[in-house]
DNA sequence: TTAGGGTTAG
């Protein structure tokens, strides 16, 4: 435009600066700022507003404040942009000061100002202040809450990990006569992505259909992911097949869904289809492809994929790609290669890398390497009780003189909270919780009798007794593990019919004894068992598990 | 024509 000799005006400048804000192009934006001064449109309120947002997004808050202070004329955008800048930088106190100043100025806060303050407070951990503002905003009758007001609160709760409160607000929103929009759905779906919330997912899917929200690609994308994590891979695939326009996230989500369910061949074939359509896989696609080769224990192919990614596609591997490689070597039992790979990595290994190595070490009974990985994990997350517990166990198992000293030192550093296994299962619209060794339920005797009977059968099949590093203490110590109680509950309460599909969520890693029992039950009764615990998803069917006995 | 709320990578 400039080289054609057309003079830009304030609108041109504001639009161009906005583009720089999105792309966080500090130098280009500053050049346009200089141009605005040169052509004399710097006092244009539109330009000033765009600049405040631009400098905030480039993390140059002092510059934003300077622009704000110099503006001869301010409007509601000016104030909102400046307040939003402080909020996004985490300065809710400073934002609140401006919010108060704004209320005493000739420009009054609008619904966006209020929403910005609400999301700012809650994301900075001040839940009370956020809900207080949410209630106050309609007090004087000038401001009406909108869908985004509800979304701010719901998304805020999710950011701080309060899923239940978010879902509760979601319900309240609907009973207050507000319809969820695409943003609401995209916030709330990941909160329901687990094996015991399938009904909730279906309910939200129902809202999507009734409100015609499936047109935006992001909605079916999120549903594909959520259904897979809720154990309904067939629903994910049905949605995928029906989608007329797919984007990268669609493909990545479906490929990752197959990997999650241990369907490596389907994942690889879908990745091939993606290539044939001329779509270039991105880093995240390669994570899934490497993991699929890992499931097949095809180390050479996995290594080839990483090379292809770097050399042919000119992509810099992300830490997740390196972690997937460790899984590839680890699952195949090539532990020395795994550790050599980690040592040669161009980036610093993070906890995902070390925890993959720890998994490999525990599955292949390699105590020394397990201790090495555990110590690294502990160095990265010293406050993590679970890791501390694993490291202590590993030292105790190895039991050299130095190990004993290390155990004592670790124990003295922190008081170890007791790790209690807990499992959840849904039945008749109610989620039931079981803790390991719990005999307090009125029907406990029925559960234990059922477990005793199955245990005898499983013991006859044989047990492998290796060096065991486990999240949870052995059952001889804590009593029957919670997932067995949940399994027994599923059978006992569906009598005389055999349950077809059982879904359980657990807080701690499953032990190999419980894993063996679940496989046996799936074979004996012809039922499917889905069980997830942090970082792992199991689908037991016909005596096999989708994890390939590696978790 | 500038401001707020959101999807994948077990």
Coordinates of C-alpha atoms (C1' of nucleotides) in Angstrom, one line a residue:
Chain A
X1 CA 0.0 0.0 0.0
X2 CA 2.8 2.3 1.0
X3 CA 4.9 1.6 -2.1
X4 CA 1.8 2.2 -4.3
X5 CA 1.9 5.7 -2.9
X6 CA -1.4 5.4 -0.9
X7 CA -1.1 7.2 2.4
X8 CA -2.2 4.9 5.4
X9 CA -4.6 6.4 7.9
X10 CA -5.3 5.5 11.5
X11 CA -7.5 2.6 10.5
X12 CA -4.6 1.1 8.4
X13 CA -2.1 1.6 11.3
X14 CA -4.4 0.1 13.9
X15 CA -5.1 -3.0 11.8
X16 CA -1.4 -3.5 10.9
X17 CA -0.5 -3.2 14.6
X18 CA -3.1 -5.7 15.5
X19 CA -1.5 -8.2 13.1
X20 CA 1.8 -7.6 14.9
X21 CA 0.1 -8.3 18.2
X22 CA -1.2 -11.7 17.1
X23 CA 2.2 -12.7 15.7
X24 CA 4.1 -11.0 18.6
X25 CA 6.3 -9.2 16.1
X26 CA 7.8 -6.5 18.4
X27 CA 10.2 -4.9 15.8
X28 CA 7.6 -4.7 13.0
X29 CA 5.1 -3.2 15.4
X30 CA 7.6 -0.6 16.7
X31 CA 8.3 0.4 13.1
X32 CA 4.6 0.9 12.5
X33 CA 4.4 2.8 15.8
X34 CA 7.2 5.1 14.4
X35 CA 5.2 5.5 11.1
X36 CA 2.1 6.5 13.0
X37 CA 4.1 9.3 14.7
X38 CA 5.5 10.3 11.3
X39 CA 2.2 10.5 9.5
X40 CA 0.6 12.3 12.5
X41 CA -2.1 9.8 13.5
X42 CA -0.6 8.9 16.9
X43 CA -3.3 10.8 18.7
X44 CA -6.0 8.7 17.0
X45 CA -7.7 6.7 19.8
X46 CA -7.9 3.6 17.5
X47 CA -4.1 3.7 17.1
X48 CA -3.4 4.2 20.8
X49 CA -5.7 1.3 21.7
X50 CA -4.1 -1.0 19.2
X51 CA -0.6 -0.1 20.6
X52 CA -1.6 -0.8 24.2
X53 CA -2.7 -4.3 23.2
X54 CA 0.3 -4.8 21.0
X55 CA 2.9 -3.9 23.7
X56 CA 1.0 -6.0 26.3
X57 CA 1.0 -9.0 24.1
X58 CA 4.7 -8.5 23.5
X59 CA 5.2 -8.4 27.3
X60 CA 6.2 -4.7 27.2
X61 CA 3.8 -3.5 29.8
X62 CA 5.8 -0.3 30.6
X63 CA 5.4 0.7 27.0
X64 CA 1.7 0.0 27.1
X65 CA 1.4 2.2 30.2
X66 CA 3.3 4.9 28.5
X67 CA 1.0 4.9 25.5
X68 CA -2.0 4.8 27.9
X69 CA -0.7 7.8 29.8
X70 CA 0.0 9.9 26.7
X71 CA -3.3 9.4 25.1
X72 CA -5.3 12.7 24.9
X73 CA -8.6 10.8 24.4
X74 CA -9.5 7.5 26.0
X75 CA -12.5 5.2 25.3
X76 CA -13.7 2.0 26.7
X77 CA -11.3 0.0 24.5
X78 CA -8.4 2.0 25.9
X79 CA -9.2 1.1 29.5
X80 CA -10.1 -2.6 28.7
X81 CA -6.9 -3.1 26.7
X82 CA -4.8 -1.7 29.6
X83 CA -6.6 -3.7 32.2
X84 CA -6.4 -6.8 30.1
X85 CA -2.6 -6.2 29.7
X86 CA -2.1 -6.2 33.5
X87 CA -4.4 -9.2 33.9
X88 CA -2.6 -11.3 31.4
X89 CA 0.8 -10.4 33.0
X90 CA -0.6 -11.6 36.3
X91 CA -0.9 -8.2 38.0
X92 CA -4.5 -8.4 39.2
X93 CA -3.8 -5.8 41.9
X94 CA -2.6 -3.2 39.3
X95 CA -5.6 -4.2 37.1
X96 CA -8.0 -3.6 40.0
X97 CA -6.5 -0.2 40.7
X98 CA -7.2 0.8 37.0
X99 CA -10.6 -0.8 37.3
X100 CA -11.4 1.5 40.2
X101 CA -10.0 4.5 38.5
X102 CA -12.1 3.7 35.4
X103 CA -15.3 3.6 37.5
X104 CA -14.5 7.2 38.7
X105 CA -13.8 8.4 35.2
X106 CA -16.2 9.5 32.5
X107 CA -15.8 6.1 30.8
X108 CA -17.8 3.3 32.6
X109 CA -16.7 -0.3 32.6
X110 CA -18.7 -2.5 30.2
X111 CA -19.4 -6.3 30.3
X112 CA -16.0 -6.9 28.8
X113 CA -14.2 -5.0 31.6
X114 CA -16.0 -7.1 34.2
X115 CA -15.3 -10.4 32.4
X116 CA -11.7 -9.5 32.1
X117 CA -11.4 -8.8 35.8
X118 CA -13.2 -12.0 36.7
X119 CA -11.0 -14.2 34.6
X120 CA -7.9 -12.3 35.8
X121 CA -8.7 -12.9 39.4
X122 CA -9.6 -16.5 39.2
X123 CA -6.5 -17.4 37.1
X124 CA -4.3 -15.6 39.5
X125 CA -5.8 -17.8 42.3
X126 CA -8.2 -15.3 43.8
X127 CA -11.4 -17.4 43.5
X128 CA -13.3 -15.4 46.1
X129 CA -12.7 -12.0 44.5
X130 CA -13.7 -13.5 41.1
X131 CA -17.0 -14.9 42.3
X132 CA -17.6 -11.7 44.2
X133 CA -17.3 -9.7 41.0
X134 CA -19.4 -12.1 39.1
X135 CA -22.3 -11.5 41.6
X136 CA -21.6 -7.8 41.9
X137 CA -21.6 -7.0 38.2
X138 CA -25.4 -7.0 37.8
X139 CA -26.1 -5.2 41.1
X140 CA -26.6 -1.7 39.8
X141 CA -28.6 -2.8 36.8
X142 CA -26.3 -1.2 34.2
X143 CA -24.4 -4.3 33.2
X144 CA -26.0 -7.6 32.1
X145 CA -24.0 -10.8 32.3
X146 CA -23.4 -12.5 28.9
X147 CA -22.3 -16.0 27.9
X148 CA -18.6 -14.9 28.1
X149 CA -19.1 -13.9 31.8
X150 CA -20.1 -17.5 32.5
X151 CA -17.3 -18.8 30.3
X152 CA -14.7 -16.6 32.1
X153 CA -15.6 -18.2 35.4
X154 CA -15.9 -21.8 34.0
X155 CA -12.6 -21.5 32.1
X156 CA -11.0 -19.9 35.2
X157 CA -12.0 -22.8 37.4
X158 CA -10.6 -25.2 34.9
X159 CA -7.3 -23.3 34.7
X160 CA -6.8 -23.7 38.5
X161 CA -7.8 -27.4 38.3
X162 CA -11.2 -27.2 39.9
X163 CA -13.1 -29.4 37.5
X164 CA -16.1 -30.0 39.8
X165 CA -16.7 -26.3 40.4
X166 CA -16.4 -25.6 36.7
X167 CA -19.0 -28.3 35.9
X168 CA -21.2 -26.9 38.7
X169 CA -21.1 -23.4 37.1
X170 CA -21.8 -25.0 33.7
X171 CA -25.0 -26.5 35.2
X172 CA -25.9 -23.2 36.9
X173 CA -25.3 -21.3 33.6
X174 CA -27.9 -23.5 31.9
X175 CA -30.5 -23.2 34.7
X176 CA -30.0 -19.4 34.6
X177 CA -31.3 -19.5 31.0
X178 CA -27.9 -19.1 29.3
X179 CA -27.1 -21.4 26.4
X180 CA -23.6 -22.7 26.2
X181 CA -21.7 -21.6 23.0
X182 CA -18.7 -23.1 21.3
X183 CA -16.3 -21.6 23.8
X184 CA -18.2 -23.1 26.7
X185 CA -18.2 -26.5 25.1
X186 CA -14.5 -26.4 24.3
X187 CA -13.7 -25.4 27.9
X188 CA -15.9 -28.0 29.5
X189 CA -15.3 -31.1 27.3
X190 CA -11.7 -31.7 28.4
X191 CA -12.9 -31.7 32.0
X192 CA -15.1 -34.7 31.2
X193 CA -12.5 -36.7 29.3
X194 CA -12.3 -39.7 31.5
X195 CA -13.8 -43.2 31.9
X196 CA -16.4 -42.4 34.5
X197 CA -17.9 -39.3 32.9
X198 CA -19.1 -40.8 29.6
X199 CA -22.7 -39.8 30.4
X200 CA -21.7 -36.2 30.8
X201 CA -19.8 -36.3 27.5
X202 CA -22.9 -37.6 25.8
X203 CA -25.1 -35.0 27.4
X204 CA -22.7 -32.2 26.1
X205 CA -22.7 -33.9 22.7
X206 CA -26.5 -33.6 22.8
X207 CA -26.2 -29.9 23.5
X208 CA -23.8 -29.6 20.6
X209 CA -26.4 -31.2 18.3
X210 CA -29.4 -29.3 19.5
X211 CA -27.5 -25.9 19.2
X212 CA -25.9 -26.7 15.9
X213 CA -22.4 -26.2 17.2
X214 CA -20.7 -29.0 15.3
X215 CA -20.1 -26.8 12.3
X216 CA -16.9 -25.3 13.9
X217 CA -14.2 -27.9 13.4
X218 CA -12.9 -27.4 16.9
X219 CA -16.0 -28.9 18.4
X220 CA -15.9 -32.3 16.7
X221 CA -12.1 -32.2 17.2
X222 CA -12.6 -31.9 21.0
X223 CA -15.3 -34.6 20.9
X224 CA -13.0 -37.0 19.1
X225 CA -10.4 -36.6 21.8
X226 CA -12.9 -36.7 24.7
X227 CA -14.7 -39.8 23.5
X228 CA -11.4 -41.6 23.1
X229 CA -10.4 -40.7 26.6
X230 CA -13.8 -41.8 27.8
X231 CA -13.2 -45.2 26.2
X232 CA -15.5 -44.8 23.2
X233 CA -13.1 -45.0 20.3
X234 CA -15.9 -46.0 17.9
X235 CA -17.7 -42.7 18.6
X236 CA -14.4 -40.9 17.9
X237 CA -14.1 -42.7 14.6
X238 CA -17.7 -42.1 13.6
X239 CA -17.3 -38.3 14.2
X240 CA -14.0 -38.3 12.3
X241 CA -15.6 -40.1 9.3
X242 CA -18.5 -37.7 9.2
X243 CA -16.4 -34.5 9.3
X244 CA -16.4 -32.9 5.9
X245 CA -13.6 -30.4 6.7
X246 CA -10.8 -31.7 8.8
X247 CA -7.8 -29.7 10.1
X248 CA -4.5 -30.8 11.7
X249 CA -6.0 -31.2 15.1
X250 CA -8.7 -33.5 13.7
X251 CA -6.1 -35.8 12.2
X252 CA -3.7 -35.6 15.2
X253 CA -6.6 -36.2 17.7
X254 CA -7.8 -39.3 15.8
X255 CA -4.3 -40.7 15.4
X256 CA -3.5 -40.1 19.1
X257 CA -6.8 -41.7 20.0
X258 CA -5.8 -44.9 18.2
X259 CA -2.4 -44.9 20.0
X260 CA -4.1 -44.4 23.3
X261 CA -6.2 -47.5 22.7
X262 CA -3.1 -49.5 21.6
X263 CA -4.3 -49.7 17.9
X264 CA -0.9 -49.0 16.4
X265 CA -1.8 -50.2 12.9
X266 CA -4.9 -48.1 12.6
X267 CA -2.8 -45.1 13.8
X268 CA -0.1 -45.7 11.2
X269 CA -2.6 -46.2 8.4
X270 CA -4.3 -43.0 9.3
X271 CA -1.0 -41.2 9.3
X272 CA -0.4 -42.6 5.8
X273 CA -3.7 -41.4 4.6
X274 CA -2.9 -37.9 5.9
X275 CA 0.4 -38.0 3.9
X276 CA -1.4 -39.1 0.8
X277 CA -3.8 -36.2 1.0
X278 CA -0.7 -33.9 0.9
X279 CA -1.0 -32.9 4.5
X280 CA 2.4 -32.5 6.3
X281 CA 2.5 -34.0 9.7
X282 CA 3.6 -31.7 12.5
X283 CA 5.6 -32.5 15.6
X284 CA 2.6 -33.8 17.5
X285 CA 1.7 -36.1 14.7
X286 CA 5.2 -37.5 14.9
X287 CA 4.8 -38.1 18.6
X288 CA 1.9 -40.4 17.8
X289 CA 3.7 -42.1 14.9
X290 CA 6.7 -42.9 17.0
X291 CA 4.5 -44.2 19.9
X292 CA 2.7 -46.4 17.4
X293 CA 6.0 -48.0 16.3
X294 CA 6.9 -48.3 19.9
X295 CA 3.7 -50.3 20.5
X296 CA 4.8 -52.6 17.6
X297 CA 8.3 -52.8 19.1
X298 CA 9.6 -51.6 15.7
X299 CA 12.6 -49.7 16.9
X300 CA 14.2 -49.3 13.5
X301 CA 11.1 -47.8 11.9
X302 CA 10.7 -45.4 14.9
X303 CA 14.3 -44.2 14.5
X304 CA 13.7 -43.7 10.8
X305 CA 10.7 -41.6 11.6
X306 CA 12.7 -39.2 13.8
X307 CA 15.3 -38.8 11.1
X308 CA 12.7 -38.2 8.4
X309 CA 11.1 -35.6 10.7
X310 CA 14.4 -33.7 11.1
X311 CA 15.9 -34.2 7.6
X312 CA 13.0 -34.3 5.2
X313 CA 10.4 -32.2 7.0
X314 CA 12.9 -29.8 8.5
X315 CA 11.1 -30.0 11.9
X316 CA 12.9 -29.5 15.2
X317 CA 11.8 -32.3 17.5
X318 CA 10.0 -31.2 20.6
X319 CA 10.7 -32.7 24.0
X320 CA 7.6 -34.9 23.5
X321 CA 9.3 -36.5 20.4
X322 CA 12.3 -37.3 22.4
X323 CA 10.2 -38.8 25.2
X324 CA 8.4 -40.9 22.6
X325 CA 11.8 -42.2 21.5
X326 CA 12.7 -43.2 25.0
X327 CA 9.4 -45.1 25.1
X328 CA 10.4 -46.8 21.8
X329 CA 13.7 -48.1 23.1
X330 CA 12.4 -48.8 26.6
X331 CA 9.4 -50.9 25.5
X332 CA 11.7 -53.0 23.3
X333 CA 14.0 -53.6 26.3
X334 CA 16.8 -51.7 24.7
X335 CA 17.7 -49.8 27.8
X336 CA 21.3 -49.0 27.1
X337 CA 20.3 -47.4 23.8
X338 CA 17.6 -45.5 25.7
X339 CA 20.1 -44.0 28.1
X340 CA 22.6 -43.2 25.4
X341 CA 19.8 -41.5 23.4
X342 CA 18.9 -39.3 26.5
X343 CA 22.6 -38.4 27.0
X344 CA 22.9 -37.4 23.3
X345 CA 19.7 -35.3 23.2
X346 CA 20.2 -31.7 22.2
X347 CA 17.8 -30.5 24.8
X348 CA 17.7 -31.0 28.5
X349 CA 15.6 -34.0 29.4
X350 CA 12.5 -33.2 31.4
X351 CA 10.4 -35.3 33.7
X352 CA 8.4 -36.8 30.8
X353 CA 11.7 -38.3 29.5
X354 CA 12.9 -39.6 32.8
X355 CA 9.6 -41.0 33.7
X356 CA 9.5 -43.0 30.5
X357 CA 12.9 -44.4 31.4
X358 CA 11.7 -45.2 34.8
X359 CA 8.8 -47.2 33.3
X360 CA 11.2 -49.1 31.1
X361 CA 13.4 -49.8 34.0
X362 CA 10.6 -51.1 36.2
X363 CA 9.2 -53.3 33.4
X364 CA 12.6 -54.8 32.6
X365 CA 13.6 -55.2 36.2
X366 CA 16.6 -52.9 35.9
X367 CA 17.1 -51.4 39.4
X368 CA 20.2 -49.4 38.8
X369 CA 18.7 -47.6 35.8
X370 CA 15.4 -47.1 37.7
X371 CA 17.3 -45.4 40.5
X372 CA 19.1 -43.2 38.0
X373 CA 15.9 -42.1 36.4
X374 CA 14.2 -41.7 39.7
X375 CA 16.9 -39.5 41.1
X376 CA 16.7 -37.3 38.0
X377 CA 12.9 -37.1 38.4
X378 CA 13.3 -36.2 42.0
X379 CA 15.8 -33.4 41.1
X380 CA 13.2 -31.9 38.8
X381 CA 10.3 -32.4 41.1
X382 CA 11.6 -32.6 44.7
X383 CA 8.1 -32.1 46.2
X384 CA 6.6 -35.0 44.3
X385 CA 5.6 -37.6 46.9
X386 CA 5.0 -40.3 44.3
X387 CA 8.5 -40.1 42.9
X388 CA 10.1 -39.9 46.3
X389 CA 8.2 -43.1 47.2
X390 CA 9.4 -44.9 44.1
X391 CA 13.0 -43.8 44.6
X392 CA 12.9 -44.9 48.3
X393 CA 11.6 -48.3 47.2
X394 CA 14.2 -48.8 44.6
X395 CA 17.0 -48.0 47.1
X396 CA 15.5 -50.3 49.6
X397 CA 15.3 -53.1 47.1
X398 CA 19.0 -52.7 46.0
X399 CA 20.0 -52.4 49.7
X400 CA 23.7 -51.5 49.6
X401 CA 25.2 -49.6 52.6
X402 CA 25.2 -46.3 50.6
X403 CA 21.6 -47.0 49.6
X404 CA 20.6 -47.3 53.3
X405 CA 22.2 -43.9 54.0
X406 CA 20.4 -42.4 51.0
X407 CA 17.1 -43.8 52.2
X408 CA 17.6 -42.3 55.7
X409 CA 18.5 -38.9 54.2
X410 CA 15.5 -38.9 51.9
X411 CA 13.2 -39.8 54.7
X412 CA 14.6 -37.0 56.9
X413 CA 14.2 -34.4 54.2
X414 CA 10.4 -34.7 54.0
X415 CA 7.7 -36.5 55.9
X416 CA 6.2 -38.9 53.4
X417 CA 2.5 -38.7 53.1
X418 CA 0.9 -42.2 52.8
X419 CA -0.1 -43.1 49.3
X420 CA -3.6 -44.5 49.3
X421 CA -4.9 -46.2 46.2
X422 CA -8.4 -45.0 45.2
X423 CA -10.6 -46.1 42.3
X424 CA -13.8 -44.7 40.9
X425 CA -16.6 -46.5 39.0
X426 CA -20.0 -45.2 37.8
X427 CA -23.2 -47.1 38.4
X428 CA -26.8 -46.0 38.0
X429 CA -25.8 -42.3 37.6
X430 CA -23.7 -42.3 40.7
X431 CA -19.9 -42.4 41.0
X432 CA -18.7 -44.9 43.6
X433 CA -15.3 -44.6 45.2
X434 CA -13.2 -47.4 46.7
X435 CA -10.0 -47.2 48.7
X436 CA -7.5 -50.0 49.0
X437 CA -8.3 -52.4 51.8
X438 CA -11.7 -50.8 52.5
X439 CA -14.1 -53.1 54.2
X440 CA -16.5 -50.5 55.5
X441 CA -19.1 -50.8 52.8
X442 CA -22.3 -52.7 53.7
X443 CA -21.7 -55.1 50.8
X444 CA -18.0 -55.5 51.4
X445 CA -18.2 -59.2 52.2
X446 CA -19.7 -59.9 48.8
X447 CA -16.9 -58.0 47.1
X448 CA -14.2 -59.8 49.0
X449 CA -15.7 -63.2 48.4
X450 CA -15.9 -62.5 44.7
X451 CA -12.2 -61.4 44.7
X452 CA -11.1 -64.4 46.6
X453 CA -12.6 -66.7 44.1
X454 CA -11.1 -65.0 41.1
X455 CA -7.7 -64.8 42.9
X456 CA -7.5 -68.5 43.1
X457 CA -8.1 -68.9 39.4
X458 CA -5.5 -66.2 38.6
X459 CA -2.9 -67.8 40.9
X460 CA -3.3 -71.1 39.1
X461 CA -2.3 -69.4 35.9
X462 CA 1.0 -68.5 37.5
X463 CA 2.7 -65.4 38.8
X464 CA 5.9 -63.7 37.9
X465 CA 7.8 -62.4 40.9
X466 CA 10.5 -59.9 40.0
X467 CA 12.0 -57.0 41.8
X468 CA 9.0 -54.7 42.2
X469 CA 9.0 -51.0 42.2
X470 CA 5.4 -49.8 42.5
X471 CA 3.5 -46.7 43.3
X472 CA 1.3 -48.6 45.6
X473 CA 2.4 -50.9 48.4
X474 CA 1.9 -54.5 47.9
X475 CA -1.5 -55.9 48.7
X476 CA -0.1 -57.9 51.6
X477 CA 0.6 -54.5 53.2
X478 CA -2.4 -52.4 52.3
X479 CA -5.1 -55.1 51.7
X480 CA -6.9 -55.6 48.5
X481 CA -6.2 -52.9 45.9
X482 CA -9.0 -50.5 45.1
X483 CA -9.3 -51.4 41.4
X484 CA -10.1 -55.0 42.4
X485 CA -12.9 -53.7 44.7
X486 CA -14.3 -51.6 41.9
X487 CA -14.1 -54.6 39.5
X488 CA -15.9 -56.8 42.1
X489 CA -18.5 -54.1 42.6
X490 CA -19.2 -54.0 38.8
X491 CA -19.9 -57.7 38.9
X492 CA -21.8 -58.0 42.1
X493 CA -24.2 -55.1 41.4
X494 CA -25.0 -56.3 37.9
X495 CA -25.9 -59.9 39.0
X496 CA -27.2 -62.2 37.6
X497 CA -26.1 -60.6 34.3
X498 CA -22.4 -60.2 33.4
X499 CA -21.4 -56.6 32.8
X500 CA -20.4 -56.0 29.1
X501 CA -18.2 -53.1 29.7
X502 CA -16.6 -51.8 32.9
X503 CA -14.9 -48.4 33.3
X504 CA -12.6 -47.5 36.2
X505 CA -10.4 -44.6 37.0
X506 CA -7.6 -45.0 39.5
X507 CA -5.3 -42.4 41.1
X508 CA -2.2 -44.6 41.4
X509 CA -0.4 -46.9 39.0
X510 CA -1.9 -50.4 38.6
X511 CA 0.2 -53.3 40.0
X512 CA 1.0 -56.3 37.8
X513 CA -1.2 -58.6 39.9
X514 CA -4.3 -56.5 39.4
X515 CA -3.4 -56.2 35.7
X516 CA -3.2 -59.9 35.4
X517 CA -6.6 -60.3 37.1
X518 CA -8.2 -57.8 34.8
X519 CA -6.9 -59.7 31.8
X520 CA -8.2 -63.0 33.2
X521 CA -11.7 -61.5 33.9
X522 CA -12.0 -60.1 30.4
X523 CA -11.2 -63.5 29.0
X524 CA -13.4 -65.6 31.4
X525 CA -16.5 -63.4 31.2
X526 CA -16.0 -62.0 27.6
X527 CA -16.3 -58.5 28.9
X528 CA -14.3 -55.4 28.2
X529 CA -12.6 -53.5 31.0
X530 CA -11.3 -50.0 30.6
X531 CA -9.1 -48.7 33.4
X532 CA -7.0 -45.6 33.4
X533 CA -4.5 -44.2 35.9
X534 CA -2.2 -41.2 35.6
X535 CA -0.3 -41.5 32.3
X536 CA -1.7 -44.8 31.2
X537 CA -4.9 -46.2 29.7
X538 CA -5.7 -49.9 29.7
X539 CA -8.3 -51.7 27.6
X540 CA -8.7 -55.3 28.6
X541 CA -10.3 -57.6 26.1
X542 CA -10.1 -61.4 25.4
X543 CA -7.3 -61.8 27.9
X544 CA -5.1 -59.1 26.4
X545 CA -4.5 -55.5 27.3
X546 CA -4.1 -52.5 24.9
X547 CA -0.9 -51.4 26.7
X548 CA 0.9 -54.6 25.6
X549 CA 1.7 -55.3 29.2
X550 CA 4.0 -52.3 29.3
X551 CA 3.0 -49.4 31.6
Chain B
dT1 C1' -12.0 -0.7 13.1
dT2 C1' -8.9 -1.6 18.4
dA3 C1' -10.6 -5.1 24.1
dG4 C1' -12.7 -10.6 27.3
dG5 C1' -14.0 -16.5 27.4
dG6 C1' -11.6 -22.0 23.9
dT7 C1' -9.7 -27.7 20.8
dT8 C1' -4.7 -32.2 19.8
dA9 C1' 0.4 -34.2 21.2
dG10 C1' -1.4 -41.1 27.4

